[in-house]
CSV table of C-alpha atoms and ligand atoms in Angstrom, one decimal:
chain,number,residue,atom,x,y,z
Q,20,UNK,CA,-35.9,22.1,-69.2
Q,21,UNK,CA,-39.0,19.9,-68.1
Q,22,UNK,CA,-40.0,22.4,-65.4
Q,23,UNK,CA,-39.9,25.3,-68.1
Q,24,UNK,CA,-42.1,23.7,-71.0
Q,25,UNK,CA,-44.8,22.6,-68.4
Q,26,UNK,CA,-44.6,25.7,-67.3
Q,27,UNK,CA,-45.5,27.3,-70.8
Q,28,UNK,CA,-47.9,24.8,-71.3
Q,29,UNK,CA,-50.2,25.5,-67.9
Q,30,UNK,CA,-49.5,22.1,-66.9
Q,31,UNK,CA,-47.6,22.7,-64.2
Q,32,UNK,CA,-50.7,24.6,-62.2
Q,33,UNK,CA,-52.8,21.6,-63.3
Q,34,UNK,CA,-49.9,19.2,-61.2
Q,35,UNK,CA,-49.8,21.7,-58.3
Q,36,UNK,CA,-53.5,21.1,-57.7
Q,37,UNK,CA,-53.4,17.3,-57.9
Q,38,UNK,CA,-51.0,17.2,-55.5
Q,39,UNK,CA,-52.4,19.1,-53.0
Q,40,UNK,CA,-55.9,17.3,-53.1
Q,41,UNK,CA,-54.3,14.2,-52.7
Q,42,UNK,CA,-51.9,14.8,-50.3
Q,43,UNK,CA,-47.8,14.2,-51.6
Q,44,UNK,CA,-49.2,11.9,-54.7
Q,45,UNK,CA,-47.0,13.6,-57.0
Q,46,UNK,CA,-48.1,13.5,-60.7
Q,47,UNK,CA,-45.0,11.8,-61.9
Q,48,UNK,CA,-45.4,10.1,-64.8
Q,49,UNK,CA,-44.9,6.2,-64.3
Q,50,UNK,CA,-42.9,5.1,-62.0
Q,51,UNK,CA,-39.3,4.8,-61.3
Q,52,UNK,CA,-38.7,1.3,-61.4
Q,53,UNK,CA,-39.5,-1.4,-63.3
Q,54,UNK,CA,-42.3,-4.3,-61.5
Q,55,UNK,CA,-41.6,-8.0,-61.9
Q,56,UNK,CA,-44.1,-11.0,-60.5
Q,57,UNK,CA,-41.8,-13.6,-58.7
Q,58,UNK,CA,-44.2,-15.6,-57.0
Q,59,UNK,CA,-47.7,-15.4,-55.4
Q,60,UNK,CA,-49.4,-16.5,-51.8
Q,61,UNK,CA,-52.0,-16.8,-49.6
Q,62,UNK,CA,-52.4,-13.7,-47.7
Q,63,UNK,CA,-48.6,-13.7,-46.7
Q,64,UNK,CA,-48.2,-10.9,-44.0
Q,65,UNK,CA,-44.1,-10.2,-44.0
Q,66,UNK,CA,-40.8,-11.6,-45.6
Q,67,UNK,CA,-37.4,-11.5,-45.0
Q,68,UNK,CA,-33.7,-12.6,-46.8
Q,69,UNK,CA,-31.6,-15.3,-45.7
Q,70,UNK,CA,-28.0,-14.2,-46.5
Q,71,UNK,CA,-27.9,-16.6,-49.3
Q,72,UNK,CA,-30.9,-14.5,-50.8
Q,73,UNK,CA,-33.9,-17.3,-50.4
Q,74,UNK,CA,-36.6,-15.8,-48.4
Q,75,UNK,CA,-38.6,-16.6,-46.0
Q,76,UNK,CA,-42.1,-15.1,-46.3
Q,77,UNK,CA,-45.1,-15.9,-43.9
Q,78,UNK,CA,-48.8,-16.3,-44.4
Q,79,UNK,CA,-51.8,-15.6,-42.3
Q,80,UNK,CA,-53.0,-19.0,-41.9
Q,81,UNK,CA,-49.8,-20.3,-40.2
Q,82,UNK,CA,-47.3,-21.7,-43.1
Q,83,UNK,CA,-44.0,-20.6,-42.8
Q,84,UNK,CA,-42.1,-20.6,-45.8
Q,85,UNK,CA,-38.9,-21.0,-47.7
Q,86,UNK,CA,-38.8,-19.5,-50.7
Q,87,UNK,CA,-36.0,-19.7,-53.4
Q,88,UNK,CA,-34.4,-16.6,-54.6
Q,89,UNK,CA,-35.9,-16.9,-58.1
Q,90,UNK,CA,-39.4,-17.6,-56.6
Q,91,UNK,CA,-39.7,-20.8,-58.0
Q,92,UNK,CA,-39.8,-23.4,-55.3
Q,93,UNK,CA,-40.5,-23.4,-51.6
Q,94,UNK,CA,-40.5,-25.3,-49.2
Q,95,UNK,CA,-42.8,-25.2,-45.7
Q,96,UNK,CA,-40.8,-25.2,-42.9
Q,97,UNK,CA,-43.2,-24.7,-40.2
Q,98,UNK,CA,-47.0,-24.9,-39.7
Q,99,UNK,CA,-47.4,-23.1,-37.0
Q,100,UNK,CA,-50.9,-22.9,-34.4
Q,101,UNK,CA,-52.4,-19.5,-34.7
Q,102,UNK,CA,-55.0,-17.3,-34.3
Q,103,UNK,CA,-55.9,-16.7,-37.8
Q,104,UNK,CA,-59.6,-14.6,-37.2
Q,105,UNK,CA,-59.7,-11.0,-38.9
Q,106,UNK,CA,-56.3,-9.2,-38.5
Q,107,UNK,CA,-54.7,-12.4,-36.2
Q,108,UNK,CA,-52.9,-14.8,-37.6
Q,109,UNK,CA,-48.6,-15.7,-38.8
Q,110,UNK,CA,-47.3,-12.0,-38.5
Q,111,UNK,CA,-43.6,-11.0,-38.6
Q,112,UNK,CA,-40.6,-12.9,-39.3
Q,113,UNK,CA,-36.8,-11.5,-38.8
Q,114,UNK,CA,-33.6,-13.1,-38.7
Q,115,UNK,CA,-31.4,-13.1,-35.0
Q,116,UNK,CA,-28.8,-10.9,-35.5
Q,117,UNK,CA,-26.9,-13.6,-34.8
Q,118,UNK,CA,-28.8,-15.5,-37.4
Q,119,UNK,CA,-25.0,-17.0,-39.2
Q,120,UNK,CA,-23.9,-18.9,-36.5
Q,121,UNK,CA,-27.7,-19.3,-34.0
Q,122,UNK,CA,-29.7,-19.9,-37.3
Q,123,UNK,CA,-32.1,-18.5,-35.3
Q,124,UNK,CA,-35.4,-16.7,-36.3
Q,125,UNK,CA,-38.1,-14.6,-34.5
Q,126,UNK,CA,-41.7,-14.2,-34.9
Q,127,UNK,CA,-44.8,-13.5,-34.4
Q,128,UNK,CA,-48.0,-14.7,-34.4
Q,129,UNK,CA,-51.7,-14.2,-32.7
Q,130,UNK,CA,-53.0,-16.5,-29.9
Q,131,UNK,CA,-56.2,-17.6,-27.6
Q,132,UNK,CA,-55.9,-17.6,-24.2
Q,133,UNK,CA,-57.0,-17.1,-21.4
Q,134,UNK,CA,-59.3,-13.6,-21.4
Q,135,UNK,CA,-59.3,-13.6,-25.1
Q,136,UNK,CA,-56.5,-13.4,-27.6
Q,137,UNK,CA,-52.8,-11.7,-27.9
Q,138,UNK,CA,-49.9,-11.5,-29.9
Q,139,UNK,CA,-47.0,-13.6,-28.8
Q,140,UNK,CA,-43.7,-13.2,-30.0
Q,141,UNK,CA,-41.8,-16.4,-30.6
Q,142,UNK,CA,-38.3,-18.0,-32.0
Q,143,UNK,CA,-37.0,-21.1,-33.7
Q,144,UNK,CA,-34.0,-22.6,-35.6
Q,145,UNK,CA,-33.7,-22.8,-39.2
Q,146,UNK,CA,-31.7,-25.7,-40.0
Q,147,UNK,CA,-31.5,-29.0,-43.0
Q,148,UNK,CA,-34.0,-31.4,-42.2
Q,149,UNK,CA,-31.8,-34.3,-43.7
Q,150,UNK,CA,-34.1,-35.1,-46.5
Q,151,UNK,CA,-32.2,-32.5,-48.6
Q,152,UNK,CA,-34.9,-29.5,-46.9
Q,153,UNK,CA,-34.9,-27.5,-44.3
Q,154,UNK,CA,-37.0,-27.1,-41.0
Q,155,UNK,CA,-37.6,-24.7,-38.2
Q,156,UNK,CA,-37.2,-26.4,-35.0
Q,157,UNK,CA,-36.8,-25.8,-31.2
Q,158,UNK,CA,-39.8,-23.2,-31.3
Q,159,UNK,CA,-40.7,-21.2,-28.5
Q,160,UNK,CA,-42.6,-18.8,-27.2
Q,161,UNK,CA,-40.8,-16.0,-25.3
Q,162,UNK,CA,-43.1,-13.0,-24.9
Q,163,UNK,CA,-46.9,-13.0,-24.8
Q,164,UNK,CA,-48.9,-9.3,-24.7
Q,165,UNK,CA,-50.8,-8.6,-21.6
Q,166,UNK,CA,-53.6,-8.3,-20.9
Q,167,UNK,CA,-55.4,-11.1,-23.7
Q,168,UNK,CA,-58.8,-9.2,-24.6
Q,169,UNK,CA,-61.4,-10.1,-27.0
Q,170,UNK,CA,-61.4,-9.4,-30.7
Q,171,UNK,CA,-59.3,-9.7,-33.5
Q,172,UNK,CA,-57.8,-6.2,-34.5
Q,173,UNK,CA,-54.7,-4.1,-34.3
Q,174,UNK,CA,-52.6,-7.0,-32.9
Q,175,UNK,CA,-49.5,-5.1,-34.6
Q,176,UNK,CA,-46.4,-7.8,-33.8
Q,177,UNK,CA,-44.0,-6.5,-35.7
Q,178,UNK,CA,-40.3,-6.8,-34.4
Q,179,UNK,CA,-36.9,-5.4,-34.7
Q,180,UNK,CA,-33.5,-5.4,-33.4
Q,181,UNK,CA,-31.1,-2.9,-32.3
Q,182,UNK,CA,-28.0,-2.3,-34.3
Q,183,UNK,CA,-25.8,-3.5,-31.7
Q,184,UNK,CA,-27.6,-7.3,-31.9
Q,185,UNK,CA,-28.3,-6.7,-27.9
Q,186,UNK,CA,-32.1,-6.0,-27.7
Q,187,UNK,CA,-35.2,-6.2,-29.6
Q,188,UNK,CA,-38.1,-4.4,-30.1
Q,189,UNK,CA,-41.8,-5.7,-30.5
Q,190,UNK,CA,-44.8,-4.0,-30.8
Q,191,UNK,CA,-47.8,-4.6,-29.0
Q,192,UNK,CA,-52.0,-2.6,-30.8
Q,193,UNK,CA,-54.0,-1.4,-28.7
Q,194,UNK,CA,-56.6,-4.2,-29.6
Q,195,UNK,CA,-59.0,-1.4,-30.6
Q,196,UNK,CA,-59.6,-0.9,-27.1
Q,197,UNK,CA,-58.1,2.7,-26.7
Q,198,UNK,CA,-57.5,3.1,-23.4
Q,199,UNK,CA,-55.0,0.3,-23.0
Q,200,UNK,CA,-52.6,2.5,-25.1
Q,201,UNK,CA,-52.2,4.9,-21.9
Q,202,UNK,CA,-52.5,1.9,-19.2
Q,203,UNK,CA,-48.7,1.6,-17.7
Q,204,UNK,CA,-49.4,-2.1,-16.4
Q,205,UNK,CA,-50.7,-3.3,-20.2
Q,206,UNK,CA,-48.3,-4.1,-22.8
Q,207,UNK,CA,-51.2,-3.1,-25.7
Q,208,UNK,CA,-50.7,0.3,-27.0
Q,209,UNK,CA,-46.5,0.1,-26.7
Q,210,UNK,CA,-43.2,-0.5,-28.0
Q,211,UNK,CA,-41.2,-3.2,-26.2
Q,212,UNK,CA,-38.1,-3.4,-25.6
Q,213,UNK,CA,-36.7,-7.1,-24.5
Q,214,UNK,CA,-33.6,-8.9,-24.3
Q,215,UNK,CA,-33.5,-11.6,-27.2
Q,216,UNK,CA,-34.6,-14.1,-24.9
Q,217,UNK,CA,-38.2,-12.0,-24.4
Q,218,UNK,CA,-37.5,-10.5,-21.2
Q,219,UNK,CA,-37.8,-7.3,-20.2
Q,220,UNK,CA,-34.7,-5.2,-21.1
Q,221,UNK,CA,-32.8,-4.2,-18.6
Q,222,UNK,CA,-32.6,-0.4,-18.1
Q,223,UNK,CA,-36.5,0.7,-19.8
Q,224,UNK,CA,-37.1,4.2,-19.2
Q,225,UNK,CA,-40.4,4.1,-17.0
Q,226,UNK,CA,-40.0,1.4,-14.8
Q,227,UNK,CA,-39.4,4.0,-11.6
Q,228,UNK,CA,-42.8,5.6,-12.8
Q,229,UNK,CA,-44.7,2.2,-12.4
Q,230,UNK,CA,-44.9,1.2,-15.6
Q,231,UNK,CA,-44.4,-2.5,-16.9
Q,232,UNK,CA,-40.2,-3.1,-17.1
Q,233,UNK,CA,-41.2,-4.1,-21.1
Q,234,UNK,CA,-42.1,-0.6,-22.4
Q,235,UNK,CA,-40.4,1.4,-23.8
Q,236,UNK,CA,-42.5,4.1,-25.6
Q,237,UNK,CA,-46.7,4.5,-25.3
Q,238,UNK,CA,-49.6,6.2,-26.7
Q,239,UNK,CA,-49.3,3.8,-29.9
Q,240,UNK,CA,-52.5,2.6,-31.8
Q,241,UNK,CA,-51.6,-0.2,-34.6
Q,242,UNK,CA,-47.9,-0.2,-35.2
Q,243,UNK,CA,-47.3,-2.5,-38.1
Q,244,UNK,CA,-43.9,-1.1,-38.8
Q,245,UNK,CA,-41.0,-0.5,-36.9
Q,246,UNK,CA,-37.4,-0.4,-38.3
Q,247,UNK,CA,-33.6,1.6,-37.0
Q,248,UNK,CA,-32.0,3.7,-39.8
Q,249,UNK,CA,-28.2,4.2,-40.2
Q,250,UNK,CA,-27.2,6.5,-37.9
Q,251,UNK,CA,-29.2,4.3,-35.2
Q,252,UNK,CA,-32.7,6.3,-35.0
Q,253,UNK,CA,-35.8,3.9,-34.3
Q,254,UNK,CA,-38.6,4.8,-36.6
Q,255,UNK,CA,-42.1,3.4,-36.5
Q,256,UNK,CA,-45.3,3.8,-38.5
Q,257,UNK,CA,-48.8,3.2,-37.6
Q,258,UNK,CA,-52.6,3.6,-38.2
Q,259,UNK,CA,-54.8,6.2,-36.9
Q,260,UNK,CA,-58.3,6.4,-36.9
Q,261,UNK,CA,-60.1,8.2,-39.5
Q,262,UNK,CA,-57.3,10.4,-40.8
Q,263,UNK,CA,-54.0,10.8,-39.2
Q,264,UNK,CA,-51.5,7.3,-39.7
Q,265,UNK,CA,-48.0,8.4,-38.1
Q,266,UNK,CA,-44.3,8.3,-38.7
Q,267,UNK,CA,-43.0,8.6,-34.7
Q,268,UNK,CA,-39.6,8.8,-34.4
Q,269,UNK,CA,-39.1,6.7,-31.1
Q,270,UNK,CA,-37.4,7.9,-27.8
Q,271,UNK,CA,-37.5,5.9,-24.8
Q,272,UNK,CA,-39.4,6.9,-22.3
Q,273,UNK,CA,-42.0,9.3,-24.3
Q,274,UNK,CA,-46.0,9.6,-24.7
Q,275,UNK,CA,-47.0,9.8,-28.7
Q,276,UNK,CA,-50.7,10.2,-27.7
Q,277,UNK,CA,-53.2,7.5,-28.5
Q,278,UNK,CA,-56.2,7.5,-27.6
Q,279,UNK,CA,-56.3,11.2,-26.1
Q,280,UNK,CA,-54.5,13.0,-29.7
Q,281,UNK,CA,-54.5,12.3,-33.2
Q,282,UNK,CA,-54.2,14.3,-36.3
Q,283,UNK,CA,-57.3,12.2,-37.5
Q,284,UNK,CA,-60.9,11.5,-35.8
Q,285,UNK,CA,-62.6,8.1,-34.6
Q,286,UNK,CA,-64.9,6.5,-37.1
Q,287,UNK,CA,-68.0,7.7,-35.2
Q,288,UNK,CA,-67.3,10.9,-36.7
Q,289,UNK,CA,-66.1,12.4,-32.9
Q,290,UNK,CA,-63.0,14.5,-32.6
Q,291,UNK,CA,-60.3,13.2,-31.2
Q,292,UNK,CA,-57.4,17.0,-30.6
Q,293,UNK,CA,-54.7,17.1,-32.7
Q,294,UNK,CA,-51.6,16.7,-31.5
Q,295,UNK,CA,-50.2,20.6,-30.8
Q,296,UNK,CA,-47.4,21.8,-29.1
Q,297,UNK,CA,-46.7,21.3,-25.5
Q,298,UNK,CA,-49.5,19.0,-24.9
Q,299,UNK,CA,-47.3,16.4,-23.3
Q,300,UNK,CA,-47.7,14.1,-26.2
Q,301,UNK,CA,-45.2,13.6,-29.0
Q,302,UNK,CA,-46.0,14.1,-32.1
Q,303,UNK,CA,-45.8,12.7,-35.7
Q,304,UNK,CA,-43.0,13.5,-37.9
Q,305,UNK,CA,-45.5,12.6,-40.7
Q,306,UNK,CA,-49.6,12.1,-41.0
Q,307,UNK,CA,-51.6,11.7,-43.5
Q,308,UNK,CA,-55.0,12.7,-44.4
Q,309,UNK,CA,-56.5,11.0,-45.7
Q,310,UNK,CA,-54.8,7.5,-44.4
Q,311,UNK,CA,-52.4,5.7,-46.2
Q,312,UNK,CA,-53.2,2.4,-43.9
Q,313,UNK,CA,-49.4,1.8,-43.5
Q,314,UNK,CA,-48.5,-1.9,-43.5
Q,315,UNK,CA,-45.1,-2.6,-43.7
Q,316,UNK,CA,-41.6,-0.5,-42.9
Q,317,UNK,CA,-38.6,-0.7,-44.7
Q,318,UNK,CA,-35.6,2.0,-44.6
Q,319,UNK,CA,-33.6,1.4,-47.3
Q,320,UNK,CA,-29.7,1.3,-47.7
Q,321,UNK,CA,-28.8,0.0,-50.9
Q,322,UNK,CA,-27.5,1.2,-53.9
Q,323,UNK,CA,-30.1,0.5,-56.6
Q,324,UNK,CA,-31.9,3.1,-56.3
Q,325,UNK,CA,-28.9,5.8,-54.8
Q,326,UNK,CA,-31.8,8.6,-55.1
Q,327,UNK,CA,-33.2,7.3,-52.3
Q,328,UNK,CA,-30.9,6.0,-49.5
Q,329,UNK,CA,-31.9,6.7,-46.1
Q,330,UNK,CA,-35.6,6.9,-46.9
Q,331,UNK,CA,-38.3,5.2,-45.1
Q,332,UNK,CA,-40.8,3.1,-47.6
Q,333,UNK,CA,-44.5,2.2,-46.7
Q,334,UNK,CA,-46.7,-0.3,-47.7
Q,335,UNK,CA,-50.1,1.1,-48.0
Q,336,UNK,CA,-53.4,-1.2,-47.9
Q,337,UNK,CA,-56.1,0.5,-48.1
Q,338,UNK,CA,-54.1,3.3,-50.3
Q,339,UNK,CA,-52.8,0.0,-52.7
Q,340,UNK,CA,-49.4,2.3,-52.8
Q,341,UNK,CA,-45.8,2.2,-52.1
Q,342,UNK,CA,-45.5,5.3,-50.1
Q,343,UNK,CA,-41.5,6.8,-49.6
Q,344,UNK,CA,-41.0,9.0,-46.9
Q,345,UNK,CA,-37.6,11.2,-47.1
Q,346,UNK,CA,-35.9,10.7,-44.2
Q,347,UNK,CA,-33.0,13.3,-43.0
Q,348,UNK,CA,-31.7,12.8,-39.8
Q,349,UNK,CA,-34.5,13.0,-37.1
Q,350,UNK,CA,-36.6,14.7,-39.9
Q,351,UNK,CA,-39.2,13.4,-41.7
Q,352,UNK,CA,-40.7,14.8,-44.8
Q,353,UNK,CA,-43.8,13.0,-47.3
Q,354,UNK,CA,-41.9,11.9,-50.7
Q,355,UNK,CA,-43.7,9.8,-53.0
Q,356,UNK,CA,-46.8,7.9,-53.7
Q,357,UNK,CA,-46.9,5.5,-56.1
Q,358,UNK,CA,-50.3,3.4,-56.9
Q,359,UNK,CA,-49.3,-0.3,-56.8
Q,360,UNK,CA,-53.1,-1.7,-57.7
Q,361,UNK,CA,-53.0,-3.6,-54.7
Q,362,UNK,CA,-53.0,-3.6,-51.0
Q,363,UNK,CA,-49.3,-3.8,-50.0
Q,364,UNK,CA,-48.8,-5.4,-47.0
Q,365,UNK,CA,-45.0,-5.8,-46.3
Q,366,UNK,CA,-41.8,-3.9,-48.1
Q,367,UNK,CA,-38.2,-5.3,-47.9
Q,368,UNK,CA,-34.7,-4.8,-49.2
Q,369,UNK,CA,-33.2,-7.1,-51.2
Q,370,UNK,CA,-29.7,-8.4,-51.3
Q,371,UNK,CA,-29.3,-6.4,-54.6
Q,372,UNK,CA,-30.7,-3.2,-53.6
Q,373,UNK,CA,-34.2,-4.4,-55.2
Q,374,UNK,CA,-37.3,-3.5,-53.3
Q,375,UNK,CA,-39.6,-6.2,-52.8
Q,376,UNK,CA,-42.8,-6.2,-51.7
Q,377,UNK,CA,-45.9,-8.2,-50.9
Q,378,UNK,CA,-49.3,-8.2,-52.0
Q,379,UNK,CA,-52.2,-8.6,-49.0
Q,380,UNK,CA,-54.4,-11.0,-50.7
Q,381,UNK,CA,-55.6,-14.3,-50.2
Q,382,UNK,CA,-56.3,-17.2,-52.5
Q,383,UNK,CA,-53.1,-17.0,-54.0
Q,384,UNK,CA,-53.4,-13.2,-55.2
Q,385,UNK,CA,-50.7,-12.0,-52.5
Q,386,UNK,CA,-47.8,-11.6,-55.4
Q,387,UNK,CA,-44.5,-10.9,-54.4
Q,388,UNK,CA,-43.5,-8.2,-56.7
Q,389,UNK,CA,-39.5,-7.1,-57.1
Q,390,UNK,CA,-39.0,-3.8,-57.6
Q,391,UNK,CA,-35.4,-2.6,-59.9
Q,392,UNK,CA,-33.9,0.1,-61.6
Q,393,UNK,CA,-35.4,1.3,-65.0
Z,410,LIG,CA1,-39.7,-8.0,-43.3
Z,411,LIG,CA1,-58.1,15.3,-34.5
């Protein structure tokens, strides 16, 4: 009934246009779901739920914290020693598998070293501090990215684990270096795959071809999302150049392309080819041009929001949009766009079926927004 009285009212055509020049923002009007403020931080870079539905959220600068459900009080629970300069700083933070009985958590943060800087991935224990808080303790270091180079970009660090609790999987930018991406000794450019104690996984798929026993897929740019769906498919997002941010679905063992194809072009206005068939490179199940600047990856499995289980949601910075992607099987197909007003740095699923998601900015104007039914 909709489609017909837009139809008779031209209105339709006029819709049909907008989304094409702005590439699967569909001219919906508002948005599905209603926006509540819960809280607001300092450039906080991801979050995660605790099974009794506090949160812990980082920030940048190196606070981790513990954050009631209702957003009303936190708690810091570690202040951690990082690299903080441009993209460095606090990255990820993700619950063990194990998390009930280890209390264990794994992160992520940047580091100087030796040859410049890296992103390190890193673990601790969540547990009461006896003055009626709580405290991450017995931190360590477990993984470091090789080689350290100079600079302060595309760091990426984002982790997750596989849906049998056995391995996890980091993610290692290219540093805005390129090349590294391709290298089979460097880490940078890569998805890892370790045990949970940060070593490399037994049984990677290029070891016999020289590469470093860590990797497990290359040809990556800036992954700053990487999460397993349902039916145990690893999907990861991540941001070209000048045009062209991916969706890659991720098979051991394969090349997705970065630095010699991309669906966009570098900054200095050269061409970089497009990914086409049988180039030996894998390519995206989604792009976008123009970028979305994906920040966050969350596939969602609640019941909320039924319309939508299964599907991949994006947060976009320099878009300032919650981007879904419909995900069907090992398909991947652009859904919505919705404009959020802000950078979006991280997207989560709450115990409820809400989405959450978190603001990029600093000074306290990084707000933690929930996401319910209308
Ligand atoms: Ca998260
Ligand atoms: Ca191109």
């Amino acid at each position: 009934m909709i489609r017909k009285t837009l139809f008779a009212t031209g209105l339709l055509t006029t819709t049909l246009f907008a989304s094409t020049a702005c590439s699967a923002q569909p001219a919906a009007a508002g948005k599905p779901f209603k926006e509540t403020v819960v809280a607001d931080f300092d450039s906080p870079w991801a979050m995660t739920f605790l099974p009794d539905k506090r949160m812990l959220v980082t920030e940048k600068k190196g606070q981790m914290l513990l954050v009631s459900a209702d957003g009303k009080s936190r708690q810091t629970v570690a202040t951690l020693t990082v690299d903080s300069a441009g993209q460095g700083g606090l990255m990820d933070v993700v619950l063990a598998p194990d998390f009930a009985t280890s209390q264990r958590v794994y992160f992520s943060y940047s580091s100087a070293g030796e040859g410049g800087k890296g992103v390190v991935l890193a673990r601790g224990r969540l547990r009461p501090n006896g003055g009626g808080g709580d405290r991450l303790g017995e931190i360590e270091a477990l993984f470091s990215a090789r080689p350290f180079v100079e600079g302060n970009g595309h760091y990426s660090g984002r982790i997750a684990f596989s849906p049998d609790g056995k391995y996890l999987f980091f993610t290692n930018g290219e540093r805005q270096k390129f090349t590294p991406a391709q290298d089979p000794k460097m880490t940078l450019g890569k998805v890892l795959r370790l045990t949970l104690d940060g070593k490399p996984a037994p049984g990677n798929p290029l070891v016999a071809k020289g590469f470093a026993p860590e990797i497990w897929s290359y040809g990556h740019r800036n992954l700053l999302g990487i999460a397993f769906d349902a039916q145990g498919n690893l999907w990861e997002q991540e941001m070209g150049p000048k045009g062209g941010d991916e969706v890659n679905l991720i098979k051991p063992g394969l090349n997705y392309g970065w630095p010699n194809a991309s669906n966009g072009s570098n900054y200095d206005g050269t061409d970089i080819p497009d990914h086409k068939p049988d180039d030996g490179y894998e390519p995206p199940k989604v792009f976008w041009n123009p970028v979305i600047s994906p920040g966050g990856l969350m596939i969602y499995s609640g019941s909320m929001f039924p319309q939508w289980k299964g599907d991949a949601f994006i947060g976009g910075l320099s878009s300032k949009s919650l981007v879904r992607v419909d995900l069907n099987g090992t398909n991947a197909a652009k859904g919505d766009q919705w404009d959020m007003g802000a950078r979006i740095r991280e997207v989560e699923q709450g115990p409820d079926g809400a989405i959450w998601v978190l603001e990029d900015g600093g000074d306290s104007q990084g707000r933690l927004i929930k996401l319910t039914a209308k």
